[in-house]
Short mmCIF file of C-alpha atoms in Angstrom, two decimals:
data_model
loop_
_atom_site.label_atom_id
_atom_site.label_comp_id
_atom_site.label_asym_id
_atom_site.label_seq_id
_atom_site.Cartn_x
_atom_site.Cartn_y
_atom_site.Cartn_z
CA MET Q 551 54.86 -29.26 31.77
CA THR Q 552 51.32 -30.36 31.08
CA ARG Q 553 49.93 -27.35 32.95
CA ILE Q 554 52.11 -24.95 30.91
CA ASN Q 555 51.01 -26.45 27.58
CA LYS Q 556 47.40 -26.40 28.68
CA ASN Q 557 47.57 -22.73 29.66
CA ARG Q 558 49.36 -21.91 26.40
CA GLY Q 559 46.59 -23.70 24.51
CA ILE Q 560 43.93 -21.69 26.29
CA ARG Q 561 45.74 -18.44 25.46
CA LEU Q 562 46.05 -19.40 21.80
CA THR Q 563 42.36 -20.32 21.64
CA LEU Q 564 41.31 -17.03 23.20
CA ALA Q 565 43.58 -15.14 20.82
CA ALA Q 566 42.08 -16.95 17.85
CA LEU Q 567 38.58 -16.18 19.06
CA ALA Q 568 39.51 -12.52 19.50
CA VAL Q 569 40.90 -12.33 15.97
CA GLY Q 570 37.79 -14.08 14.68
CA ALA Q 571 35.56 -11.63 16.52
CA VAL Q 572 37.43 -8.68 15.03
CA SER Q 573 37.31 -10.10 11.52
CA PHE Q 574 33.59 -10.87 11.92
CA ALA Q 575 32.74 -7.41 13.20
CA TRP Q 576 34.60 -5.51 10.52
CA PRO Q 577 33.51 -6.92 7.12
CA VAL Q 578 30.10 -8.11 8.32
CA HIS Q 579 28.22 -6.05 5.72
CA ALA Q 580 29.82 -7.84 2.83
CA GLN Q 581 29.14 -11.24 4.39
CA GLU Q 582 25.55 -10.73 5.53
CA VAL Q 583 23.81 -10.38 2.16
CA SER Q 584 22.33 -13.75 1.32
CA ASP Q 585 22.99 -15.25 -2.12
CA GLY Q 586 25.26 -12.36 -3.08
CA MET Q 587 22.39 -9.97 -3.86
CA VAL Q 588 19.25 -8.34 -2.50
CA LYS Q 589 16.27 -9.45 -4.57
CA ILE Q 590 12.93 -7.63 -4.64
CA GLY Q 591 9.77 -9.01 -6.26
CA VAL Q 592 6.84 -6.83 -7.31
CA LEU Q 593 3.76 -9.08 -7.30
CA THR Q 594 0.83 -7.14 -8.71
CA ASP Q 595 -2.13 -6.96 -11.07
CA MET Q 596 -0.56 -6.47 -14.51
CA SER Q 597 -3.61 -7.18 -16.67
CA GLY Q 598 -6.79 -6.97 -14.58
CA VAL Q 599 -9.10 -4.35 -13.10
CA TYR Q 600 -6.37 -2.79 -10.93
CA SER Q 601 -3.56 -2.72 -13.46
CA ASP Q 602 -3.89 1.03 -14.11
CA MET Q 603 -3.45 2.04 -10.48
CA ASN Q 604 -0.42 -0.23 -9.96
CA GLY Q 605 0.56 -2.79 -12.62
CA ASN Q 606 3.58 -1.85 -14.70
CA GLY Q 607 3.62 1.54 -12.99
CA SER Q 608 4.48 -0.19 -9.71
CA VAL Q 609 7.36 -1.99 -11.42
CA ILE Q 610 8.64 1.31 -12.84
CA ALA Q 611 8.42 2.93 -9.40
CA ALA Q 612 10.42 0.09 -7.84
CA GLU Q 613 13.02 0.35 -10.62
CA MET Q 614 13.36 4.08 -9.96
CA ALA Q 615 13.80 3.52 -6.23
CA ILE Q 616 16.54 0.95 -6.81
CA GLU Q 617 18.32 3.15 -9.35
CA ASP Q 618 18.13 6.20 -7.05
CA PHE Q 619 19.67 4.08 -4.29
CA GLY Q 620 22.59 3.29 -6.58
CA ASN Q 621 21.52 -0.20 -7.72
CA SER Q 622 23.34 -1.78 -4.78
CA VAL Q 623 23.27 -2.06 -1.00
CA LEU Q 624 26.04 -3.20 1.33
CA GLY Q 625 28.24 -3.59 -1.72
CA LYS Q 626 25.92 -6.11 -3.36
CA PRO Q 627 23.62 -5.65 -6.37
CA VAL Q 628 19.87 -5.17 -6.00
CA GLU Q 629 17.81 -7.17 -8.47
CA LEU Q 630 14.14 -6.65 -9.33
CA ILE Q 631 11.66 -9.17 -10.71
CA SER Q 632 7.92 -8.87 -11.25
CA ALA Q 633 4.88 -11.01 -11.99
CA ASP Q 634 1.14 -10.84 -12.58
CA HIS Q 635 -0.97 -12.71 -10.00
CA GLN Q 636 -4.03 -12.36 -12.27
CA GLN Q 637 -6.25 -11.67 -9.25
CA LYS Q 638 -6.14 -15.39 -8.43
CA ALA Q 639 -5.08 -16.55 -4.97
CA ASP Q 640 -3.63 -19.83 -6.22
CA VAL Q 641 -1.56 -18.04 -8.86
CA GLY Q 642 -0.34 -15.41 -6.39
CA THR Q 643 0.63 -17.88 -3.70
CA GLY Q 644 2.27 -20.13 -6.26
CA ILE Q 645 4.45 -17.28 -7.47
CA ALA Q 646 5.32 -16.28 -3.90
CA HIS Q 647 6.39 -19.84 -3.04
CA ARG Q 648 8.49 -20.12 -6.20
CA TRP Q 649 10.13 -16.75 -5.68
CA ILE Q 650 11.09 -17.58 -2.11
CA ASP Q 651 12.03 -21.24 -2.55
CA SER Q 652 13.75 -21.16 -5.95
CA GLU Q 653 14.51 -17.57 -6.89
CA LYS Q 654 15.73 -16.38 -3.48
CA VAL Q 655 13.53 -13.26 -3.28
CA ASP Q 656 14.15 -11.29 -0.09
CA THR Q 657 11.09 -9.05 -0.10
CA LEU Q 658 7.73 -8.99 -1.88
CA VAL Q 659 6.11 -5.66 -2.71
CA ASP Q 660 2.70 -4.24 -3.77
CA LEU Q 661 0.45 -7.38 -3.55
CA THR Q 662 -2.81 -6.02 -5.00
CA ASN Q 663 -5.90 -7.88 -3.71
CA SER Q 664 -6.51 -8.38 0.00
CA ALA Q 665 -7.08 -12.13 -0.15
CA ILE Q 666 -3.80 -12.69 -1.98
CA ALA Q 667 -2.02 -10.32 0.37
CA LEU Q 668 -3.17 -12.16 3.49
CA ALA Q 669 -2.04 -15.49 2.02
CA VAL Q 670 1.33 -14.10 0.97
CA GLN Q 671 1.82 -12.52 4.40
CA ASP Q 672 1.58 -16.01 5.92
CA ILE Q 673 4.04 -17.40 3.37
CA ALA Q 674 6.52 -14.58 3.99
CA ARG Q 675 6.22 -14.96 7.76
CA GLU Q 676 6.96 -18.67 7.65
CA ALA Q 677 9.88 -18.19 5.25
CA ASN Q 678 11.30 -15.21 7.17
CA ARG Q 679 10.90 -12.75 4.31
CA ILE Q 680 9.75 -9.14 4.20
CA ALA Q 681 6.35 -8.34 2.65
CA ILE Q 682 5.34 -4.72 1.98
CA PHE Q 683 1.73 -4.05 0.98
CA THR Q 684 0.85 -0.88 -0.92
CA SER Q 685 -2.35 -1.91 -2.75
CA PRO Q 686 -4.54 -4.04 -0.41
CA GLY Q 687 -7.10 -2.38 1.82
CA THR Q 688 -7.76 -4.98 4.51
CA THR Q 689 -6.80 -3.91 8.02
CA ASP Q 690 -6.13 -7.54 9.00
CA LEU Q 691 -2.60 -7.16 7.61
CA THR Q 692 -1.73 -5.04 10.63
CA GLY Q 693 -4.54 -6.38 12.83
CA ALA Q 694 -5.20 -9.91 14.00
CA LYS Q 695 -3.11 -11.38 11.16
CA CYS Q 696 -0.14 -9.03 11.49
CA SER Q 697 3.40 -10.29 10.99
CA PRO Q 698 6.81 -9.34 12.41
CA THR Q 699 8.01 -9.02 8.81
CA GLY Q 700 4.87 -7.52 7.24
CA PHE Q 701 4.26 -3.82 6.52
CA HIS Q 702 1.26 -1.86 5.22
CA TRP Q 703 2.25 1.34 3.46
CA VAL Q 704 -0.21 3.59 1.61
CA TYR Q 705 -3.75 3.30 2.97
CA ASP Q 706 -6.19 0.82 4.45
CA ASN Q 707 -9.91 0.40 4.74
CA TYR Q 708 -9.99 2.14 8.11
CA SER Q 709 -8.31 5.33 6.87
CA ASN Q 710 -10.37 5.51 3.70
CA GLY Q 711 -13.62 4.23 5.17
CA VAL Q 712 -13.80 6.34 8.30
CA GLY Q 713 -12.49 9.63 6.85
CA PRO Q 714 -15.03 10.52 4.14
CA VAL Q 715 -17.97 8.87 5.92
CA LYS Q 716 -17.47 10.96 9.05
CA ALA Q 717 -17.09 14.14 7.02
CA LEU Q 718 -20.27 13.56 5.01
CA ILE Q 719 -22.36 12.59 8.04
CA GLU Q 720 -21.31 15.89 9.61
CA GLN Q 721 -22.59 17.56 6.44
CA GLY Q 722 -25.99 15.93 6.92
CA LYS Q 723 -25.83 12.69 4.94
CA LYS Q 724 -27.72 10.45 7.37
CA ASN Q 725 -29.00 7.64 5.15
CA TRP Q 726 -26.55 5.31 3.38
CA TYR Q 727 -26.52 2.42 0.93
CA PHE Q 728 -23.46 0.22 0.32
CA ILE Q 729 -22.35 -1.37 -2.97
CA VAL Q 730 -19.20 -3.36 -2.23
CA SER Q 731 -16.91 -5.77 -4.04
CA ASP Q 732 -17.45 -9.36 -2.94
CA PHE Q 733 -14.01 -10.26 -1.59
CA ALA Q 734 -11.88 -9.49 1.47
CA PHE Q 735 -11.23 -5.85 0.55
CA GLY Q 736 -14.91 -5.00 0.10
CA HIS Q 737 -16.06 -6.95 3.13
CA SER Q 738 -13.54 -5.15 5.36
CA LEU Q 739 -14.41 -1.70 4.04
CA GLU Q 740 -18.13 -2.36 4.39
CA ALA Q 741 -17.76 -3.42 8.02
CA ILE Q 742 -15.71 -0.32 8.89
CA ALA Q 743 -18.03 2.09 7.05
CA ARG Q 744 -21.15 0.46 8.53
CA ARG Q 745 -19.77 0.79 12.05
CA THR Q 746 -18.88 4.44 11.39
CA VAL Q 747 -22.38 5.18 10.09
CA GLU Q 748 -24.13 3.46 12.99
CA ASP Q 749 -21.84 4.94 15.65
CA ALA Q 750 -22.73 8.40 14.33
CA GLY Q 751 -26.45 7.69 14.66
CA ALA Q 752 -27.03 7.49 10.89
CA THR Q 753 -28.69 4.54 9.12
CA VAL Q 754 -27.81 1.98 6.46
CA ALA Q 755 -30.75 1.52 4.09
CA GLY Q 756 -29.26 -1.57 2.48
CA SER Q 757 -26.20 -3.20 0.98
CA VAL Q 758 -25.28 -5.44 -1.94
CA ARG Q 759 -22.09 -7.16 -3.08
CA HIS Q 760 -20.86 -7.41 -6.66
CA PRO Q 761 -18.33 -9.79 -8.25
CA LEU Q 762 -14.91 -8.59 -9.38
CA ASN Q 763 -14.75 -7.26 -12.94
CA ALA Q 764 -18.53 -7.06 -13.37
CA PRO Q 765 -19.50 -5.76 -16.84
CA ASP Q 766 -22.96 -4.56 -15.77
CA PHE Q 767 -23.81 -2.93 -12.43
CA SER Q 768 -27.49 -2.28 -13.07
CA ALA Q 769 -28.59 -5.07 -10.69
CA PHE Q 770 -26.63 -3.34 -7.91
CA LEU Q 771 -27.29 0.31 -8.76
CA LEU Q 772 -31.07 0.14 -9.23
CA PRO Q 773 -31.80 -1.09 -5.66
CA ALA Q 774 -29.51 1.63 -4.34
CA GLN Q 775 -31.38 4.22 -6.38
CA ALA Q 776 -34.75 2.89 -5.24
CA SER Q 777 -33.69 2.99 -1.59
CA GLY Q 778 -33.62 6.78 -1.64
CA ALA Q 779 -30.37 6.79 0.35
CA GLU Q 780 -28.68 10.18 0.36
CA ALA Q 781 -25.21 8.65 -0.01
CA ILE Q 782 -24.23 5.53 -1.94
CA LEU Q 783 -20.89 4.22 -0.77
CA VAL Q 784 -19.04 2.29 -3.46
CA ALA Q 785 -16.40 -0.04 -2.04
CA GLY Q 786 -14.65 -0.89 -5.28
CA SER Q 787 -11.71 0.38 -7.26
CA GLY Q 788 -10.01 0.22 -10.63
CA ARG Q 789 -12.13 -0.57 -13.66
CA ASP Q 790 -15.03 -1.75 -11.51
CA LEU Q 791 -15.31 1.71 -9.97
CA SER Q 792 -15.04 3.43 -13.35
CA THR Q 793 -17.77 1.25 -14.85
CA LEU Q 794 -20.04 1.69 -11.85
CA VAL Q 795 -19.77 5.50 -11.77
CA LYS Q 796 -20.42 5.78 -15.50
CA GLN Q 797 -23.52 3.60 -15.21
CA ALA Q 798 -24.72 5.50 -12.13
CA ASN Q 799 -24.66 8.68 -14.20
CA GLU Q 800 -26.51 6.93 -17.04
CA PHE Q 801 -29.27 5.97 -14.58
CA GLY Q 802 -29.49 9.56 -13.37
CA ILE Q 803 -28.54 8.68 -9.80
CA VAL Q 804 -26.32 11.71 -9.24
CA ALA Q 805 -28.64 14.01 -11.18
CA GLY Q 806 -31.46 12.76 -8.95
CA GLY Q 807 -29.72 14.08 -5.85
CA GLN Q 808 -27.99 10.98 -4.51
CA MET Q 809 -24.27 11.21 -3.84
CA ILE Q 810 -21.70 8.62 -4.92
CA VAL Q 811 -18.99 8.21 -2.28
CA ALA Q 812 -15.86 6.35 -3.38
CA PRO Q 813 -13.67 5.81 -0.30
CA VAL Q 814 -10.95 4.07 -2.32
CA MET Q 815 -10.36 5.99 -5.52
CA PHE Q 816 -7.13 6.71 -7.34
CA LEU Q 817 -5.87 9.14 -9.95
CA SER Q 818 -6.09 6.41 -12.58
CA ASP Q 819 -9.78 5.91 -11.78
CA ILE Q 820 -10.50 9.59 -12.42
CA HIS Q 821 -8.54 9.43 -15.67
CA ALA Q 822 -10.51 6.38 -16.81
CA MET Q 823 -13.88 7.95 -15.98
CA GLY Q 824 -13.13 11.45 -17.21
CA LEU Q 825 -13.86 14.59 -15.24
CA GLU Q 826 -17.35 14.89 -16.70
CA GLN Q 827 -18.31 11.63 -15.00
CA ALA Q 828 -16.18 11.84 -11.85
CA GLN Q 829 -16.50 15.53 -10.93
CA GLY Q 830 -17.50 16.26 -7.36
CA ILE Q 831 -16.66 12.87 -5.87
CA SER Q 832 -14.89 13.21 -2.53
CA PHE Q 833 -12.36 10.64 -1.41
CA ILE Q 834 -9.20 10.11 0.63
CA ASP Q 835 -5.84 10.05 -1.16
CA GLY Q 836 -2.43 9.21 0.26
CA PHE Q 837 -0.47 11.12 -2.37
CA TYR Q 838 -1.15 13.59 -5.17
CA TRP Q 839 1.40 14.21 -7.86
CA ASP Q 840 0.70 17.96 -8.16
CA ARG Q 841 0.80 18.82 -4.46
CA ASN Q 842 4.26 20.45 -4.28
CA ASP Q 843 7.61 20.76 -6.09
CA GLU Q 844 8.88 17.43 -4.70
CA THR Q 845 5.87 15.44 -5.86
CA ARG Q 846 5.92 17.14 -9.27
CA ALA Q 847 9.63 16.34 -9.74
CA PHE Q 848 9.03 12.65 -9.08
CA ALA Q 849 5.93 12.63 -11.26
CA LYS Q 850 7.80 14.18 -14.19
CA ARG Q 851 10.49 11.48 -14.05
CA PHE Q 852 7.89 8.76 -13.62
CA GLY Q 853 5.76 10.04 -16.50
CA GLU Q 854 8.73 10.03 -18.85
CA ARG Q 855 9.02 6.28 -18.27
CA HIS Q 856 5.31 5.48 -18.16
CA GLY Q 857 3.89 6.99 -21.32
CA GLY Q 858 3.16 10.38 -19.80
CA LYS Q 859 0.95 8.97 -17.05
CA MET Q 860 1.20 10.55 -13.62
CA PRO Q 861 1.76 8.23 -10.61
CA THR Q 862 -1.04 7.04 -8.39
CA SER Q 863 -0.60 6.95 -4.63
CA ILE Q 864 -0.01 3.19 -4.91
CA GLN Q 865 2.85 3.63 -7.38
CA ALA Q 866 4.41 6.46 -5.39
CA GLY Q 867 4.05 4.27 -2.29
CA VAL Q 868 5.97 1.46 -4.00
CA TYR Q 869 8.87 3.86 -4.56
CA SER Q 870 8.73 5.02 -0.94
CA SER Q 871 8.49 1.52 0.54
CA VAL Q 872 11.29 0.04 -1.59
CA THR Q 873 13.53 2.97 -0.69
CA HIS Q 874 12.77 2.53 3.00
CA TYR Q 875 13.46 -1.20 2.77
CA LEU Q 876 16.87 -0.58 1.20
CA LYS Q 877 17.70 2.01 3.86
CA ALA Q 878 16.80 -0.57 6.50
CA VAL Q 879 19.02 -3.23 4.89
CA GLN Q 880 21.87 -0.71 4.87
CA ALA Q 881 21.28 0.20 8.52
CA ALA Q 882 20.92 -3.42 9.63
CA GLY Q 883 24.05 -4.55 7.80
CA THR Q 884 22.17 -7.60 6.54
CA ASP Q 885 19.18 -8.64 4.47
CA GLU Q 886 17.99 -11.05 7.18
CA ALA Q 887 14.28 -10.26 7.47
CA LYS Q 888 13.84 -9.80 11.22
CA ALA Q 889 16.88 -7.52 11.50
CA VAL Q 890 15.66 -5.48 8.54
CA ALA Q 891 12.12 -5.33 9.94
CA GLN Q 892 13.47 -3.91 13.20
CA LYS Q 893 15.28 -1.14 11.31
CA MET Q 894 12.19 -0.43 9.20
CA ARG Q 895 10.32 0.26 12.42
CA GLU Q 896 13.14 2.36 13.87
CA LEU Q 897 13.89 4.57 10.86
CA PRO Q 898 11.65 7.55 10.06
CA VAL Q 899 9.96 7.76 6.66
CA ASP Q 900 10.84 11.11 5.17
CA ASP Q 901 10.48 11.48 1.41
CA PHE Q 902 8.25 13.13 -1.19
CA PHE Q 903 5.55 10.56 -0.39
CA ALA Q 904 5.48 11.02 3.38
CA HIS Q 905 7.19 13.61 5.53
CA GLY Q 906 7.32 12.59 9.17
CA GLY Q 907 6.02 9.09 8.50
CA LYS Q 908 6.58 6.35 11.06
CA VAL Q 909 6.28 2.58 11.05
CA ARG Q 910 4.46 1.26 14.12
CA GLU Q 911 5.04 -2.07 15.84
CA ASP Q 912 2.00 -3.54 14.08
CA GLY Q 913 3.61 -2.77 10.70
CA ARG Q 914 1.32 0.15 9.81
CA MET Q 915 3.18 3.07 8.21
CA VAL Q 916 1.41 6.13 9.59
CA HIS Q 917 1.51 9.29 7.47
CA ASP Q 918 -0.65 12.26 6.59
CA MET Q 919 -3.54 11.68 4.19
CA TYR Q 920 -5.54 14.13 2.06
CA LEU Q 921 -9.23 14.78 1.66
CA ALA Q 922 -9.61 15.33 -2.09
CA ARG Q 923 -12.39 16.43 -4.40
CA VAL Q 924 -12.48 15.66 -8.11
CA LYS Q 925 -12.37 18.86 -10.15
CA SER Q 926 -14.89 19.77 -12.81
CA PRO Q 927 -13.72 19.99 -16.43
CA SER Q 928 -13.72 23.80 -16.22
CA GLU Q 929 -11.50 23.75 -13.11
CA SER Q 930 -8.83 21.54 -14.70
CA LYS Q 931 -6.08 23.65 -16.29
CA TYR Q 932 -3.69 21.05 -17.74
CA PRO Q 933 -3.36 17.27 -18.28
CA TRP Q 934 -3.82 15.18 -15.11
CA ASP Q 935 -4.98 18.26 -13.15
CA TYR Q 936 -7.76 16.27 -11.51
CA GLU Q 937 -7.71 16.72 -7.74
CA GLU Q 938 -8.31 19.57 -5.36
CA ILE Q 939 -6.75 18.90 -1.95
CA VAL Q 940 -9.42 20.09 0.45
CA ALA Q 941 -7.69 19.23 3.73
CA THR Q 942 -4.67 17.48 5.22
CA ILE Q 943 -5.51 14.87 7.84
CA LYS Q 944 -2.80 13.89 10.29
CA GLY Q 945 -1.79 10.26 10.24
CA ASP Q 946 -2.55 9.75 13.93
CA ASP Q 947 -6.10 11.03 13.30
CA ILE Q 948 -6.97 8.83 10.31
CA PHE Q 949 -5.36 5.43 10.95
CA LEU Q 950 -6.69 2.97 13.52
CA PRO Q 951 -5.35 3.97 16.95
CA LEU Q 952 -2.67 1.58 18.13
CA ASP Q 953 -4.49 0.92 21.40
CA GLN Q 954 -7.38 -0.51 19.35
CA SER Q 955 -5.16 -2.81 17.32
CA ALA Q 956 -5.76 -6.55 17.45
CA CYS Q 957 -2.17 -7.21 16.40
CA PRO Q 958 -0.47 -9.55 18.94
CA LEU Q 959 2.83 -7.70 18.37
CA VAL Q 960 1.43 -4.59 20.08
CA LYS Q 961 2.20 -4.35 23.76
CA LYS Q 962 -0.95 -3.53 25.71
#
C-alpha cells in the first residue's frame, strides 16, 4: 500500500511539473518584462557644447523609434525618460545610479562624453543593464573596458581618426599638428591619429590640449600656425569645434595654406559655423540625411518635430539603436539584459541608418561610413544641403579589426 501511494505521488508530481513547464513556456513573454514595462533612459548633453549634435534631438529620435515600434514590446508599454548630465561625471553617474536603483531603467542610451560613458558602462555592467553609446568616441568602450551588456553604435575615434588621416597623408600631407580636447575623447583620438601619422612615415610637429568649452582658442591656434604644419588636426566637436574653426579663419590659418582636419564633425557643427567658414573641411560621417530617399523620409519627419533641423548621425543613431534594442527584447522574450544583449549581437542591423550592419562580440556595431566634404556656399542648393559624400568606406575597412581588439569578450 505504501509503495502504491508513493508511486502515485511521484506520478502526480511529474504531472504537475509537466503542466508547470507548459504554462511557463507558453505565456513567458508576458511574464518576463520586469516591472511591467520596458524603460529607456536617454542620458545626454542637453545644455552644453554638444547639445546641438544630440541633446533634445536624441530624445526626439528615441521617441520616434518607440512610436514606430508601436509604443510596446511583448505586450508591455515602453517608457522613455531623459536627463542632462551637464558634462559632469558625478552628475552623470548619479543619474545613472538613480535611474537603475529607483526608477527601474532597463537601458541607457546616447551618453555623450567619453569619461561619463566609461563610468556608466561600469554601472550598467554591475547592475545587469544595457548601455548603448552613440555619442562618445573612446574605443575603450569596446576595447579593454568592454562589457557584455555595452554597445557602441555610430562611430569611434579609430574610425574617424584613421580614415581622414590616411587619406590626407596619401595626398601628401606629411607634417601634422594636433589640437585636442583635454579629456578622454580627445586623448584617445590623439593617440590613434598620432600612431596613424607615424606608421605612415609622416611627422607630428607638435600638440596641445584645450579645456572643454574654451571661449578663446588663440593660445592653441597660434603655436599650430607657427609650426608650419601642413595639416592641423582638431580633436574637438560641438561648439568648441565651431569656435576654433571660426578663429582659425580669423587668424588666416586656412588662407595661409594650412589645412584644418576635423575627424569628428557633425551636421550641426557645419550649421553653427556656416558654409563660408566650414567649406572644404573633410571628415568622416556615419549618416547623412540627404543621402537617399530613406534618409530623407526620416529627416523630414524628424525635422517636423525638431524645429526644421535635420538629424545628425548621432541622433539618427539613437533611433537605430533604440529600434534594434526593442527588436532584441522582442526576440529574446524578456528584457533581462544578458538575454537581450545576446539577441542584439545575433540580429542584423538593417535600417535607413545602416544597411548590412552587424554587432560584434565586443559590442561594436560595424557599418559603412562616409568620407564627406563640406560644400561651398555656391554648391549648396537648399537648406541643410551641406555635405558632399565623396566615398563610401566599408565597415570592416574603417573600424578596428576584431583580431586587434583588447576586449576580453573576444575569442582569440
